[in-house]
């Protein structure tokens, strides 16, 4: 069959593109190599330095190694002597080339000195077909007995001085060998295909589908660890072109092409998508989709005649050489390409303040230098070297934590022989997180016993009257009055209550009080029937001072024959109905009882108390002391705690709302200061919805001189099993302005029902502009006991025992704002008197572990 017919058949199975062919055609040139030698191997050391390996097969067989420093213009013969022709080569680290060929010839070529050292392999009865370096000294080599009845794989541990048989097979013929990390592939005639997953220690036979199992496989190329392409075919009269592809490291194969056409001898990829294949009769093809489809490169006969092509190598994506028989070489030069492919995808922040950058570089197998460019003004950039790359690489590296926090613009620059590429700049913020207590690790806990059966609000205190007698002292706390109650007091309406069947004529209260000017303490009560209808309600106000306990009676005014079902009672320290909450007023209650009824109230003497603990989240304010957030320890996203929000089931207005910073009564107002024009807020959350229309939300606003200039919101209505990352886009009313403060709120709500449902949410690791990565692990209590701050309370200095001197340390004030960042040693050298006396929180981070310690600073 003529070549014309072969190529016509090939067009039926290959994808062709006139546009791409024309683009390829203009980049290829023919060059004659020295003395018309056949070159079975080619290596491009640079865009202009090319090394060829081969010789003559018959009529005074020749061993040839030649090189050019100026792109085929001038040549130097390093070996051109009577001997056996070279068939294969392998390159180590662009320093050393091992060469081998017919009749057991083997040598090592030093690229820098251009000296070749031929060694006796002791394998003169074999033709050596393939080489592969494992490291500088360890080398694999495959070949076939001249008799054609044995294929052998050898290994040398001393760069070819001695060889040991690693595998052999009678009747097989091997032509291809490739290693990628632990995976090795060996292929040859009659569909021979072997795979090793332990770097050549053991080999397993693989099967190829259909006629591919009868083909001769001549070359294998690992495009990535998983993507492998193999080429070959059938060299007989009706020759066949075959290409197979694996996407799982060579375990399973798909035949991409198996059609009548010239057999392929070599394959090479310049990226994960772009590759070339060459073979007999000048066959030359390329792919742009990782080997799924192949396009013929149609060149004039003056450029590409019918002499066989044997090897391919590219330097980057701009320069390549295909070597062939009898002095034939094709040179590819594409000056239209610009630089390596480069991406800077995103920036993230670690909890210790470091910035973590993610990107990708594709140098197209060309030595590429990668640099970080950074700027504090977005205009003038400073360069810092990251490293050198030669293959597709995912980039992840750290910009270390900066004590002098600031906003930076960062981008990547990559340079190789094809040019220089730069990414767009990302804006990052290095330094402290300006959100107070951003990861909810800072909690204060106070032992606070509670009276059994009663609801409480505001500031309460147990007063021991002796002899088992106890009373409760009530005082307003912030915007919440001090109170005890059998009900749920909100907005002047008493809801809930307790079951009560008596019909008393009076209610007695033993109490004492002291009210601020214009204020009064209050006794509020109501009886209801089984239908929920009010039988009678009352509000009694007491003003002035009653410094000792006194018994006071209040008429219940129940109608005759009333059938009482529910009783509600509120004893409150300030006139909350008058619109003023005054913490200067105090009410102390000893007991409550009824006249005219034998039915008692639960714990009416207030003598029964239960142990309890109040938790205060540093830097945050709750809208309701009865529904305070608690530290969540079962499964925080990071560290020891996450924020735990719960909608209290069946409690009227039982939905929690939490505000960051000092925001009185949760008003929409600046709560904490910021210094950057952030564009996003990130955090991790879980949400369990107990009823329809419940939602977990995070709201924020930025202010400048008290005026809102930006806002953002996140809302989740669906339950989540795991922590999810949320992202809020911060929308500025005009072009981003520099804010000076922020308001941040989170909670659970229902737009229809105000009665608590039992929905719950967890929140952790809030951050502006970059999400946190590498969550911290908390040490257990026993390990924490080994961490000691001394002295504590501290005066001028404090020492940290139990951690390394270079452990990362942050110190936060009582409102959750960071006041110090550095190492343990630097904190020990810091004069603490520059800070105000009071409570501080010390966060110690070491090897991904977080410890939180409370520190008291006293004036000297």
Short mmCIF file of C-alpha atoms in Angstrom, two decimals, residues 482-484 513-515 519-525 538-543 569-577 585-588:
data_model
loop_
_atom_site.label_atom_id
_atom_site.label_comp_id
_atom_site.label_asym_id
_atom_site.label_seq_id
_atom_site.Cartn_x
_atom_site.Cartn_y
_atom_site.Cartn_z
CA UNK A 482 -32.78 42.80 87.06
CA UNK A 483 -35.75 40.47 87.55
CA UNK A 484 -37.09 37.14 88.72
CA UNK A 513 -35.26 48.15 97.91
CA UNK A 514 -33.42 51.34 97.01
CA UNK A 515 -34.42 53.21 93.88
CA UNK A 519 -37.25 55.26 89.21
CA UNK A 520 -39.21 52.53 90.99
CA UNK A 521 -39.15 48.79 91.59
CA UNK A 522 -42.16 46.88 90.31
CA UNK A 523 -44.38 43.96 91.26
CA UNK A 524 -46.35 42.74 88.23
CA UNK A 525 -48.82 39.85 88.29
CA UNK A 538 -51.81 44.37 88.46
CA UNK A 539 -48.71 46.58 88.44
CA UNK A 540 -47.45 47.92 91.77
CA UNK A 541 -44.58 50.43 91.83
CA UNK A 542 -42.43 51.18 94.86
CA UNK A 543 -40.07 54.17 95.00
CA UNK A 569 -45.36 37.05 88.24
CA UNK A 570 -42.54 39.52 87.61
CA UNK A 571 -40.46 41.19 90.34
CA UNK A 572 -38.22 43.77 88.70
CA UNK A 573 -35.55 46.19 89.92
CA UNK A 574 -36.41 49.16 87.66
CA UNK A 575 -39.41 50.68 85.92
CA UNK A 576 -38.80 49.06 82.54
CA UNK A 577 -42.32 50.07 81.43
CA UNK A 585 -31.98 50.82 91.53
CA UNK A 586 -31.77 47.61 93.57
CA UNK A 587 -34.48 45.17 94.67
CA UNK A 588 -33.83 42.30 97.09
#
